[in-house]
mmCIF file with all atom_site columns, C-alpha atoms in Angstrom:
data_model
loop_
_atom_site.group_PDB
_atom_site.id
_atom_site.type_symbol
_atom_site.label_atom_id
_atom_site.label_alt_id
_atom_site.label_comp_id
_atom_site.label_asym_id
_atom_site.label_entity_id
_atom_site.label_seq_id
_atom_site.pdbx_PDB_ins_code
_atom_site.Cartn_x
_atom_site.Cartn_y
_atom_site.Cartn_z
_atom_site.occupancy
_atom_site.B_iso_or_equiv
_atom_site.pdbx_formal_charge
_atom_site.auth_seq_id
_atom_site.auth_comp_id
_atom_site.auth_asym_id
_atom_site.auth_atom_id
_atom_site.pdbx_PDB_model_num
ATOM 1   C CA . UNK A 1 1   ? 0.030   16.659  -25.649 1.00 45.00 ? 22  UNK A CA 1
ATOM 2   C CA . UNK A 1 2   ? 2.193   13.630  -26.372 1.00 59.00 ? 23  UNK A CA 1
ATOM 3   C CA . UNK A 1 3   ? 0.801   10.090  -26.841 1.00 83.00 ? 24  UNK A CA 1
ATOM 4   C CA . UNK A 1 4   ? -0.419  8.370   -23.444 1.00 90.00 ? 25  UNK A CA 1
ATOM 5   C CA . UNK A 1 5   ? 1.896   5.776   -21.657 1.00 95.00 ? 26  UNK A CA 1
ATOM 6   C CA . UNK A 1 6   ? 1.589   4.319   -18.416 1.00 96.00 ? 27  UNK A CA 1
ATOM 7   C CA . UNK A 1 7   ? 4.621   6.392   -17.304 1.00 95.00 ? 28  UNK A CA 1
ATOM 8   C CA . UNK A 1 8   ? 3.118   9.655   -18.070 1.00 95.00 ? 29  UNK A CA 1
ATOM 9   C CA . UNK A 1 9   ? -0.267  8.131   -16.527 1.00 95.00 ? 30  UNK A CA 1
ATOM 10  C CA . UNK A 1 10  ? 1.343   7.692   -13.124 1.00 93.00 ? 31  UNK A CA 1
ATOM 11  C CA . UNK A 1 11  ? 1.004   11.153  -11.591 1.00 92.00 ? 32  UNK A CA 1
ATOM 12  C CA . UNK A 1 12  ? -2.880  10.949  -12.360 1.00 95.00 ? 33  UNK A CA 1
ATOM 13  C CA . UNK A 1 13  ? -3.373  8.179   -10.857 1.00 94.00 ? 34  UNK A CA 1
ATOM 14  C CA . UNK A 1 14  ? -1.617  8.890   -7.343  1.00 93.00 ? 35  UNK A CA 1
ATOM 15  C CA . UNK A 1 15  ? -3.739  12.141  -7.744  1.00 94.00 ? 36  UNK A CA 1
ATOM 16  C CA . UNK A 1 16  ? -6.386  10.665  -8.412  1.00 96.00 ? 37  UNK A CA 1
ATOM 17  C CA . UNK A 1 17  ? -5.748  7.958   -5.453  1.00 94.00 ? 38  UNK A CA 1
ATOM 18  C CA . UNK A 1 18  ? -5.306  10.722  -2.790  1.00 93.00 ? 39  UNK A CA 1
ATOM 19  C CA . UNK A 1 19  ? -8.779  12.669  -4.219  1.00 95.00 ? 40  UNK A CA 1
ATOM 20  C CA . UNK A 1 20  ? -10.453 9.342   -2.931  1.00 95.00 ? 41  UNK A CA 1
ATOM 21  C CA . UNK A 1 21  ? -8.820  9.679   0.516   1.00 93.00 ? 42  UNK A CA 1
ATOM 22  C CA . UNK A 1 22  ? -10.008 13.246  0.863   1.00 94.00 ? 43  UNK A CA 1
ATOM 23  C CA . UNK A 1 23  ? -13.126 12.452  -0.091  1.00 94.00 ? 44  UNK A CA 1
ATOM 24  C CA . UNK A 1 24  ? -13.497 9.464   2.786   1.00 94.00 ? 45  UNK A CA 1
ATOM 25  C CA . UNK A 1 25  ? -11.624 11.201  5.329   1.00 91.00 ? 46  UNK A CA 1
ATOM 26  C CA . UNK A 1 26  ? -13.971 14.034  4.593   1.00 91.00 ? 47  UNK A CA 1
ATOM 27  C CA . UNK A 1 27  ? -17.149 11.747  5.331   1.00 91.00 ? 48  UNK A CA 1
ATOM 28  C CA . UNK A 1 28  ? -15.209 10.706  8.255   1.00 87.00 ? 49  UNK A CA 1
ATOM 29  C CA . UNK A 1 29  ? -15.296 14.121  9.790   1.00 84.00 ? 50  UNK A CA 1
ATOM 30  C CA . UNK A 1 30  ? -19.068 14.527  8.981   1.00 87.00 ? 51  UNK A CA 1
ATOM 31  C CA . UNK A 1 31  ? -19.580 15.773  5.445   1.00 86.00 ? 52  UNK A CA 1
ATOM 32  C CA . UNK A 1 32  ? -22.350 14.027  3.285   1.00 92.00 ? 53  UNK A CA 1
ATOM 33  C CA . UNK A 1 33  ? -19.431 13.210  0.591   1.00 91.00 ? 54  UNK A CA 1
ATOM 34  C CA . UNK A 1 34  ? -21.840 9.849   -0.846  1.00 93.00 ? 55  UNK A CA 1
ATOM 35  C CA . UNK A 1 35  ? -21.879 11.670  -4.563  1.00 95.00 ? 56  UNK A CA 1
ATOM 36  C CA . UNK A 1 36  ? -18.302 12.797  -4.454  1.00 95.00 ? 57  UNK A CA 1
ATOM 37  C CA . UNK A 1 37  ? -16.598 9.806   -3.178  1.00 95.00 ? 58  UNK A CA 1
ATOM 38  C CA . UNK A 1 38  ? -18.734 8.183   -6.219  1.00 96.00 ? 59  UNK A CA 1
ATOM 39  C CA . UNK A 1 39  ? -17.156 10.383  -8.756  1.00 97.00 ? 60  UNK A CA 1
ATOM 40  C CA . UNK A 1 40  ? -13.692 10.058  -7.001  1.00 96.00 ? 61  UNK A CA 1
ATOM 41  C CA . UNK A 1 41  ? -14.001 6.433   -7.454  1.00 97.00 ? 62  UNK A CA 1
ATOM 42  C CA . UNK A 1 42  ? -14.830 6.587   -10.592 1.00 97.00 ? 63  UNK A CA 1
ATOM 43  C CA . UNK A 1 43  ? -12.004 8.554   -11.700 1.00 97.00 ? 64  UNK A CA 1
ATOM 44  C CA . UNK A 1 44  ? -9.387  5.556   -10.000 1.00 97.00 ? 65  UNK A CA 1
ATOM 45  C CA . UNK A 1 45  ? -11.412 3.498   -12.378 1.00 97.00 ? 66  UNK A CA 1
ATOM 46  C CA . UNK A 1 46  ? -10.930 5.407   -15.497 1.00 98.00 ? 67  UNK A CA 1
ATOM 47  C CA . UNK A 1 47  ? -7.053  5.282   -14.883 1.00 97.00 ? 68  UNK A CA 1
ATOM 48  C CA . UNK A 1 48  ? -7.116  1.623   -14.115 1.00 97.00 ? 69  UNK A CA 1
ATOM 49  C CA . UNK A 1 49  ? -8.983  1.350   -17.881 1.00 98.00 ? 70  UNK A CA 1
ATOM 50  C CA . UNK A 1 50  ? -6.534  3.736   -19.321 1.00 97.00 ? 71  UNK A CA 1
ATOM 51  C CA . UNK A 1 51  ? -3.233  1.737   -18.710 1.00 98.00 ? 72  UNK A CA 1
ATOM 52  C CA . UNK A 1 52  ? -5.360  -1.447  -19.626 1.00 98.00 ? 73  UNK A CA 1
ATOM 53  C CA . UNK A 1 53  ? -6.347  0.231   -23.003 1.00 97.00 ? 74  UNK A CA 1
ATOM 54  C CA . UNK A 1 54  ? -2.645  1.068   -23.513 1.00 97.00 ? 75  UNK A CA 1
ATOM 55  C CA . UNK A 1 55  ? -1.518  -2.900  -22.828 1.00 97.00 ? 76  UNK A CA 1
ATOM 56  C CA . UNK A 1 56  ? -4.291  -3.966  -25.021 1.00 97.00 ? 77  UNK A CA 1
ATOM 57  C CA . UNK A 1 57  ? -2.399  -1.610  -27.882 1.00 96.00 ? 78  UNK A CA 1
ATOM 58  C CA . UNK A 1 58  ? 0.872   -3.332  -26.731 1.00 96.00 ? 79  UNK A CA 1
ATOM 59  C CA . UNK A 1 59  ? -1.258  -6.772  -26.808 1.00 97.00 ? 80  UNK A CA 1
ATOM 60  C CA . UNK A 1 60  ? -0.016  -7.783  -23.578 1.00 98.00 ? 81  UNK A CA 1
ATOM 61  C CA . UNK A 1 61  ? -3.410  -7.919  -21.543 1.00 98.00 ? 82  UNK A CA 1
ATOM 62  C CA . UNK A 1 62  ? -6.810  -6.680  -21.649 1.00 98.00 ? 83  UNK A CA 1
ATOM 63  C CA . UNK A 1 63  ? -9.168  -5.079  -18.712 1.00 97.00 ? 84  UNK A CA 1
ATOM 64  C CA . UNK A 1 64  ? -11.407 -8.289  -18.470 1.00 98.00 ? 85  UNK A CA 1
ATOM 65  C CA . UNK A 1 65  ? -7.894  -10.054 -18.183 1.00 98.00 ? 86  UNK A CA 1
ATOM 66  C CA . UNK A 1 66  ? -7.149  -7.641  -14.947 1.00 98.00 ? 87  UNK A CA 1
ATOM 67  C CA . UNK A 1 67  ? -10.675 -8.442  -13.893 1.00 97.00 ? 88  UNK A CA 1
ATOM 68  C CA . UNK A 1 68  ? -10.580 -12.135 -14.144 1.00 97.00 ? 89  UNK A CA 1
ATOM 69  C CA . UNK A 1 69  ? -6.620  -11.771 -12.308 1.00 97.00 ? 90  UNK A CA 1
ATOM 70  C CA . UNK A 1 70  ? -7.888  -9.792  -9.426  1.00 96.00 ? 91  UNK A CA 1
ATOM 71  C CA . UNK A 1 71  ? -11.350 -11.940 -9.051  1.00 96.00 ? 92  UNK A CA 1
ATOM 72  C CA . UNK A 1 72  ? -8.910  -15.383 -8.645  1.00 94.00 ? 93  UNK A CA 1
ATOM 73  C CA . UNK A 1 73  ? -6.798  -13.508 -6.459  1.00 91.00 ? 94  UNK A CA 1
ATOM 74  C CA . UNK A 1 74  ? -9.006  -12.949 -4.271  1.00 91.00 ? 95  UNK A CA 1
ATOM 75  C CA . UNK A 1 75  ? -10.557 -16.539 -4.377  1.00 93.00 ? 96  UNK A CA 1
ATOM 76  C CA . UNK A 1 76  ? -7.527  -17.583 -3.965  1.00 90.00 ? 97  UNK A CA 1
ATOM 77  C CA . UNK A 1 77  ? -5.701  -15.890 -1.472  1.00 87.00 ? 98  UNK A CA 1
ATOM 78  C CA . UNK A 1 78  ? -9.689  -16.014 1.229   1.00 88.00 ? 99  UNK A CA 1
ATOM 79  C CA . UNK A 1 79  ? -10.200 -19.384 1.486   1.00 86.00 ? 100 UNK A CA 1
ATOM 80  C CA . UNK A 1 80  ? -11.669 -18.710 4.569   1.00 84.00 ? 101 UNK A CA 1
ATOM 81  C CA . UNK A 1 81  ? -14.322 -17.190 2.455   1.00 87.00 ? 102 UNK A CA 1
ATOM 82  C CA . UNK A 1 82  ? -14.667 -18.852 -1.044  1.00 91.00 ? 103 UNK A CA 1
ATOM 83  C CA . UNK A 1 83  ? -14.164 -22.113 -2.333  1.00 92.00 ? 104 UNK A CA 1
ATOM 84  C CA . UNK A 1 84  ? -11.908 -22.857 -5.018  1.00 90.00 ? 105 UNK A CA 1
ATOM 85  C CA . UNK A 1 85  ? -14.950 -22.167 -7.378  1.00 93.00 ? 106 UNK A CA 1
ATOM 86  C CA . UNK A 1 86  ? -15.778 -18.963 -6.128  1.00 92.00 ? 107 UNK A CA 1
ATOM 87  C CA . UNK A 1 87  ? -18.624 -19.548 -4.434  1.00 93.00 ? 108 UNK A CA 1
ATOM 88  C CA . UNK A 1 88  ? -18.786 -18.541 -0.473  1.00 92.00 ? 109 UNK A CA 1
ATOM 89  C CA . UNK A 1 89  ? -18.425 -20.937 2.015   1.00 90.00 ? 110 UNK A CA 1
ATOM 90  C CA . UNK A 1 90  ? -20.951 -22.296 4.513   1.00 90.00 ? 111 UNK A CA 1
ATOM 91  C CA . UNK A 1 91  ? -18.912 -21.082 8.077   1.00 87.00 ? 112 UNK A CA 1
ATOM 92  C CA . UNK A 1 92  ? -16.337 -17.953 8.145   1.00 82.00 ? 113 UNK A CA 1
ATOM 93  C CA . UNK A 1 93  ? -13.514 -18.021 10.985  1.00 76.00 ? 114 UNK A CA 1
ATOM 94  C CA . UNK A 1 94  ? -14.557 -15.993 13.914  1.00 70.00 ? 115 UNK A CA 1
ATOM 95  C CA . UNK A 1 95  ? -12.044 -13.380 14.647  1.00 84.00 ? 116 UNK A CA 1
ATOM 96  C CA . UNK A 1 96  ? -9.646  -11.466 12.587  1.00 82.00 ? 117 UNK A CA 1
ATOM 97  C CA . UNK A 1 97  ? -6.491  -13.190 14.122  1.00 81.00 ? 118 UNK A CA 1
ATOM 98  C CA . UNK A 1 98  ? -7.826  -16.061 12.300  1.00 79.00 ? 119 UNK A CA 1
ATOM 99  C CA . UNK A 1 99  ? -8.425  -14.960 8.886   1.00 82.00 ? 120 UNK A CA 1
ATOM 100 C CA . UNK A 1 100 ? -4.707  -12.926 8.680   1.00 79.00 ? 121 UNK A CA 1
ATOM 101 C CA . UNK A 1 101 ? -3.423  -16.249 9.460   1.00 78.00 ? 122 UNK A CA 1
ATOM 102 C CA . UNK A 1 102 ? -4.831  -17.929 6.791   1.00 78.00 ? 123 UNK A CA 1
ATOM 103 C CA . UNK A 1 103 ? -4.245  -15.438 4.338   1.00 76.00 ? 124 UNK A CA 1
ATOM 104 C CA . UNK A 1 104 ? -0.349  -15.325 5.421   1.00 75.00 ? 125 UNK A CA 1
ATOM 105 C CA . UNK A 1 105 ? -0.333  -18.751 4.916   1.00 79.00 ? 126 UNK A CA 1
ATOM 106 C CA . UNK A 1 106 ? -1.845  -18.316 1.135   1.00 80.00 ? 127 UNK A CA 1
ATOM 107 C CA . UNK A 1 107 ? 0.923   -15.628 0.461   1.00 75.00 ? 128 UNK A CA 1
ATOM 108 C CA . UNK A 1 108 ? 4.006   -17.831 1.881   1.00 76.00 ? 129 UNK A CA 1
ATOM 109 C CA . UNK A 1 109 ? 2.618   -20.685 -0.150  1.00 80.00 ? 130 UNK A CA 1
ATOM 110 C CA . UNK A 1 110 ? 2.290   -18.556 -3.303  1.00 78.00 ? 131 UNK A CA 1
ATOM 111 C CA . UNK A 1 111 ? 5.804   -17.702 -2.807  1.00 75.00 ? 132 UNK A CA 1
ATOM 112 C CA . UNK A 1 112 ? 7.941   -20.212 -0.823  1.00 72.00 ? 133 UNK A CA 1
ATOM 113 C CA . UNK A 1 113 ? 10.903  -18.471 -2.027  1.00 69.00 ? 134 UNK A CA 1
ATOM 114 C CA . UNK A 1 114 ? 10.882  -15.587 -0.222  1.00 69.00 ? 135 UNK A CA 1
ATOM 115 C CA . UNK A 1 115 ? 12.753  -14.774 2.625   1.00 71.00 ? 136 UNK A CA 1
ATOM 116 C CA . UNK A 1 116 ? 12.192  -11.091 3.185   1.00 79.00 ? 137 UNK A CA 1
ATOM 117 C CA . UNK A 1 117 ? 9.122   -10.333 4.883   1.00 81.00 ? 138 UNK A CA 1
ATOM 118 C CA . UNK A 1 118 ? 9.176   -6.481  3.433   1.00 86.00 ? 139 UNK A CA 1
ATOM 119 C CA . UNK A 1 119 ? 9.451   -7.826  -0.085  1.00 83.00 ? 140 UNK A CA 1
ATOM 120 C CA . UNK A 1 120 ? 6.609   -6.496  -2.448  1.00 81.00 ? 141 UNK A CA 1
ATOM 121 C CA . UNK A 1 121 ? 6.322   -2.954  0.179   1.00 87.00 ? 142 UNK A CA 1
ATOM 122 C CA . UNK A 1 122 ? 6.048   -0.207  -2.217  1.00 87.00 ? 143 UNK A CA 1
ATOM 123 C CA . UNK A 1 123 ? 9.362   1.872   -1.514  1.00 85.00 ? 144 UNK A CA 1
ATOM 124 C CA . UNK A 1 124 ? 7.764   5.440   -2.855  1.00 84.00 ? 145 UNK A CA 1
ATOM 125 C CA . UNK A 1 125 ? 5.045   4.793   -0.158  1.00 89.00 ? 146 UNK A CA 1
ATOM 126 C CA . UNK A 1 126 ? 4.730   8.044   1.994   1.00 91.00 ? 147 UNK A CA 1
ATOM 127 C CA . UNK A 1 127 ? 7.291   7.098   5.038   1.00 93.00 ? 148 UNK A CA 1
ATOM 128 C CA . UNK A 1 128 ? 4.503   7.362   7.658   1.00 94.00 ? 149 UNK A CA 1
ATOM 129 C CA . UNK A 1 129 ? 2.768   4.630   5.272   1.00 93.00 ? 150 UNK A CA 1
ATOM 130 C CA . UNK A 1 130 ? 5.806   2.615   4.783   1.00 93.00 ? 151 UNK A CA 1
ATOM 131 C CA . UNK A 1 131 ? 7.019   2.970   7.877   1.00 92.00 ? 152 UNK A CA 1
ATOM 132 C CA . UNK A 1 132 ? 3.671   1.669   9.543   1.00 92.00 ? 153 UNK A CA 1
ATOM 133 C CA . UNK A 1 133 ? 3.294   -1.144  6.941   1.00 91.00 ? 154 UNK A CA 1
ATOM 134 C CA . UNK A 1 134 ? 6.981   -2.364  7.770   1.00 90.00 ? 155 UNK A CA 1
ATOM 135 C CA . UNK A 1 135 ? 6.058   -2.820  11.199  1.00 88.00 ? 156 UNK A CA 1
ATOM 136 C CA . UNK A 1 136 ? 3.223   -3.982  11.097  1.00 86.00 ? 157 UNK A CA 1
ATOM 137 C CA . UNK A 1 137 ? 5.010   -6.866  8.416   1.00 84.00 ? 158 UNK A CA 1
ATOM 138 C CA . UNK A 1 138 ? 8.018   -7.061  11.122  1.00 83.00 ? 159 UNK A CA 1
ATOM 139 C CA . UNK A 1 139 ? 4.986   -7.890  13.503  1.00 80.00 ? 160 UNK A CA 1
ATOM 140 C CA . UNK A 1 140 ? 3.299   -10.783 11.811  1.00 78.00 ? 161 UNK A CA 1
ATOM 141 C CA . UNK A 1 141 ? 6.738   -12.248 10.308  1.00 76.00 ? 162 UNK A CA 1
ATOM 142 C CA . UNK A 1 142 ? 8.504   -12.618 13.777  1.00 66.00 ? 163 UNK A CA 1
ATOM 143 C CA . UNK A 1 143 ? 8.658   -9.305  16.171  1.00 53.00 ? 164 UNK A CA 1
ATOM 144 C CA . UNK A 1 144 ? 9.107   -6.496  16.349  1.00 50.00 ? 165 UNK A CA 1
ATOM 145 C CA . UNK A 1 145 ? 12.762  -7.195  17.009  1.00 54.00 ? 166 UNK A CA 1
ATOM 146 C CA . UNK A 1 146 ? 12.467  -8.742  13.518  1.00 52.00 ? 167 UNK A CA 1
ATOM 147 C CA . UNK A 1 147 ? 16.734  -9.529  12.742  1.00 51.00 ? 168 UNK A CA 1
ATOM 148 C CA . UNK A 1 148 ? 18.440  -7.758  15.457  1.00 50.00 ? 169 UNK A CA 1
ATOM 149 C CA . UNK A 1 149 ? 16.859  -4.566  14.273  1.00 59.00 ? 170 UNK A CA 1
ATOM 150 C CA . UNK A 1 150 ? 14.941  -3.199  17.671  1.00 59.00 ? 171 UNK A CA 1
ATOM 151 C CA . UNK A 1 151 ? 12.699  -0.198  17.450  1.00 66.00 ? 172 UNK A CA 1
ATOM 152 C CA . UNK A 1 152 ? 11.462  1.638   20.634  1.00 72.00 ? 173 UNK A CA 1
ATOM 153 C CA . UNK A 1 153 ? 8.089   2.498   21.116  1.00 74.00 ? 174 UNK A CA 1
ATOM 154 C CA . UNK A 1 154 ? 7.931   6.368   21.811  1.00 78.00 ? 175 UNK A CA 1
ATOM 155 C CA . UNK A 1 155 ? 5.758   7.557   23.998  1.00 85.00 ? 176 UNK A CA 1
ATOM 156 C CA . UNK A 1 156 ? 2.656   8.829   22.303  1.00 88.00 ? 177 UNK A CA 1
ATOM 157 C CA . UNK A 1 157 ? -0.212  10.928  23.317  1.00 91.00 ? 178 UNK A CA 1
ATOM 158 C CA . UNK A 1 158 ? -3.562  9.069   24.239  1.00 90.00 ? 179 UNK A CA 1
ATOM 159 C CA . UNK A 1 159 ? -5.392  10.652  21.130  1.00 94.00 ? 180 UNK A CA 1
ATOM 160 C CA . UNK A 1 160 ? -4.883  10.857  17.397  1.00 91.00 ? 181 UNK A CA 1
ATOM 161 C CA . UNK A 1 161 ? -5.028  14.575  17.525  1.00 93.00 ? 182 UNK A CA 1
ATOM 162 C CA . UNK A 1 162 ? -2.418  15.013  19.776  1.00 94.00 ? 183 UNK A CA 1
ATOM 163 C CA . UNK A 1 163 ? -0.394  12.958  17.563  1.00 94.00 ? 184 UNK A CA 1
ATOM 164 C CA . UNK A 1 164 ? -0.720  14.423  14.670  1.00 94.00 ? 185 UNK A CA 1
ATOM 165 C CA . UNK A 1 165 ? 0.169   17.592  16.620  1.00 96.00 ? 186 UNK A CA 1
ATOM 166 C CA . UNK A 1 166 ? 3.024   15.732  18.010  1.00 94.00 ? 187 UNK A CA 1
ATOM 167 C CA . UNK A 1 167 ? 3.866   14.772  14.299  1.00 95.00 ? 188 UNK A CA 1
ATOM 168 C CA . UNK A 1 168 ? 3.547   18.093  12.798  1.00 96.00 ? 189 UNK A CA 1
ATOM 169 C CA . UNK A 1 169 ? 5.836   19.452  16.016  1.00 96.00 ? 190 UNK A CA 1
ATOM 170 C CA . UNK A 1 170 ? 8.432   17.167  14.921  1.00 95.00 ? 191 UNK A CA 1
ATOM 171 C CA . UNK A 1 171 ? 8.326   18.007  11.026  1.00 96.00 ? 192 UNK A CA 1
ATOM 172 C CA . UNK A 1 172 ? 8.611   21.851  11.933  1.00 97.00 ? 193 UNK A CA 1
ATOM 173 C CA . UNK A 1 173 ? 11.983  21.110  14.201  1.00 97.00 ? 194 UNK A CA 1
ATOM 174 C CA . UNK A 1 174 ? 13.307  19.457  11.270  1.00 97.00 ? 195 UNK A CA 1
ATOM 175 C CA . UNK A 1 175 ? 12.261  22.466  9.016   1.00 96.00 ? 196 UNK A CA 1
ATOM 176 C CA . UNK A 1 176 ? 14.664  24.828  11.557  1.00 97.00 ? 197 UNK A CA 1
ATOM 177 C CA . UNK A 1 177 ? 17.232  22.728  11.794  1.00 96.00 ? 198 UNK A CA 1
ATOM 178 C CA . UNK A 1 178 ? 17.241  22.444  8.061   1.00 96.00 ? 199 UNK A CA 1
ATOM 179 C CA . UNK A 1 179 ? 16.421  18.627  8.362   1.00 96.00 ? 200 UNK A CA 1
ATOM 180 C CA . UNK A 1 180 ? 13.375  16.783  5.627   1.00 96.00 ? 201 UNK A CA 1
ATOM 181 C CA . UNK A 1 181 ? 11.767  14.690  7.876   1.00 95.00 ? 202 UNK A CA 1
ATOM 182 C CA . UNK A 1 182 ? 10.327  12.546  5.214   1.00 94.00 ? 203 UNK A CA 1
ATOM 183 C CA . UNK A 1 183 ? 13.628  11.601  3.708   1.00 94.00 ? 204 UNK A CA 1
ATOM 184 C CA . UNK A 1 184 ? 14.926  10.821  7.147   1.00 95.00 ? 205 UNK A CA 1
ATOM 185 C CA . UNK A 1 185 ? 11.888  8.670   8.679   1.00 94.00 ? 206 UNK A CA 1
ATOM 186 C CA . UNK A 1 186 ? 12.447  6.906   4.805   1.00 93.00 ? 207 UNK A CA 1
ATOM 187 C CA . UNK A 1 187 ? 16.092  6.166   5.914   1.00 92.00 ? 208 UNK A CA 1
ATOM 188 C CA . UNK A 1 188 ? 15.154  5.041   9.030   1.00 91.00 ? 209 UNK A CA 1
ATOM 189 C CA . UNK A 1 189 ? 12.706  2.694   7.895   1.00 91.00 ? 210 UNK A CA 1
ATOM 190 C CA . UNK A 1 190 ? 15.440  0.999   5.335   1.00 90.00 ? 211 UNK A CA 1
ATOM 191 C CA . UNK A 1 191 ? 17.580  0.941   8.016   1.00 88.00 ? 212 UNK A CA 1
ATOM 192 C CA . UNK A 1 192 ? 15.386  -0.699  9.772   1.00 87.00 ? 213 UNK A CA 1
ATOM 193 C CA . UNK A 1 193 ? 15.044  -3.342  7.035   1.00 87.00 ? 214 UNK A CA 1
ATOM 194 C CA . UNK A 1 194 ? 18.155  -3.744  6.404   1.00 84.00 ? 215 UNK A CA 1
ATOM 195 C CA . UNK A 1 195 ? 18.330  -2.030  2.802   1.00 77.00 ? 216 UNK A CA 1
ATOM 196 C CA . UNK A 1 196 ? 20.670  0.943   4.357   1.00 70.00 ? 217 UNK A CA 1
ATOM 197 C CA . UNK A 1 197 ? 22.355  0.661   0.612   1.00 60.00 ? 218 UNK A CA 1
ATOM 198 C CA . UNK A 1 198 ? 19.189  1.385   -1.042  1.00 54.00 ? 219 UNK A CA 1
ATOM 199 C CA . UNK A 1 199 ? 18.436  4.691   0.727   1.00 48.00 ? 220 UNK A CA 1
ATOM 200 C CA . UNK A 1 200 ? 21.621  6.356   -0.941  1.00 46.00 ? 221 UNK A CA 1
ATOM 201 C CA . UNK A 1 201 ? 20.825  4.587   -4.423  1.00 48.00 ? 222 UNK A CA 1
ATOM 202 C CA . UNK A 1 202 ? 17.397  5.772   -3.907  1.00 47.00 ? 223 UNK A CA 1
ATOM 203 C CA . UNK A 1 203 ? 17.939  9.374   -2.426  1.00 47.00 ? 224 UNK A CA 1
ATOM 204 C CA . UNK A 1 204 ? 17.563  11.417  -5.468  1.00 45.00 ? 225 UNK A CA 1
ATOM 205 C CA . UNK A 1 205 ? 14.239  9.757   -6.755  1.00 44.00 ? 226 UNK A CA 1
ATOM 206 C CA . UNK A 1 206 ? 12.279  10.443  -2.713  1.00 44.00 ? 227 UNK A CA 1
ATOM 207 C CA . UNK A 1 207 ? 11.131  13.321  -4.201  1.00 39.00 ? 228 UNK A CA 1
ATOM 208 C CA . UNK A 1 208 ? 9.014   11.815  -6.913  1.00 37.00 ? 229 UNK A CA 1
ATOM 209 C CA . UNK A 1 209 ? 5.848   11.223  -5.579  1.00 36.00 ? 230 UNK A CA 1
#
């Protein structure tokens, strides 16, 4: 086995990510999962250390220095919980319309330059993931009708099972019709954002996960 980088690290720790989800969506459905989720977790966290270990090599940062960024991120970023010295603070804003607005209004101040509400969305996101997280973006930044770009609401069954059946209809049409339903709900979401020249730039690297 060749020396460790954080490239060759990277399909560990999506693996290791989506163990975590079965694990919780397992607990969801009913399964005492309390000792496996633990180990799960624990396994994100020995990745996270890993490509820490490998900057510290590099001398570029250490894990207490990804500690101490995340804890001031946070500080920074809920002022509606801590003050600027990290301690909580005495009242907490009383509905979660509130607290969204406050911390969009920490992001746009952390970076007045930007324009694009979908900046900083992760473009290898699963397209059901990226798809909901650019609308729900599109949403907070100005509509849903967010730059001339309309999306209709489809009508959608009245529970989550019947969507995903509804879902998993759709993905075997595609398969007979010779159609990947991932790499066109992905176009459809650039589209939707505009970045129609990314999706053929981007085409050939969908498939990485």
């Amino acid at each position: 086995m060749g020396a460790l980088t954080h490239e060759s690290l990277v399909e560990y720790l999506i693996e290791e990510a989506y163990e975590v989800v079965d694990s919780i969506e397992a607990g969801a459905a009913g399964t005492d999962t309390a000792d496996e989720l633990r180990g799960e977790l624990g396994d994100v966290l020995l990745q996270v250390v890993l490509h820490a270990r490998l900057a510290e090599e590099r001398g570029q940062f250490t894990f207490d220095d990804v500690a101490r960024t995340i804890t001031e991120k946070m500080v920074r970023r809920n002022p509606h919980v801590f003050r600027p010295d990290g301690s909580l603070q005495d009242s907490f804003p009383a509905t979660v319309e509130e607290i969204v607005e406050k911390w969009d209004a920490v992001k746009k101040a952390e970076k007045p330059g930007r324009s694009d509400p979908f900046e900083g969305i992760p473009p290898h996101l699963p397209a059901l993931a990226l798809a909901q997280k650019s609308l729900e973006r599109a949403e907070r930044s100005g509509g849903p009708e967010l730059r001339g770009r309309p999306v209709a609401a489809a009508e959608v069954p009245d529970s989550e099972a019947a969507l995903g059946d509804l879902l998993l209809a759709v993905v075997a049409g595609s398969r007979e019709k010779g159609f990947d339903a991932e790499r066109a709900l992905r176009a459809a979401v650039r589209r939707y954002q505009g970045r129609e020249g990314d999706a053929t730039k981007r085409e050939g690297s969908d498939a990485v996960p």
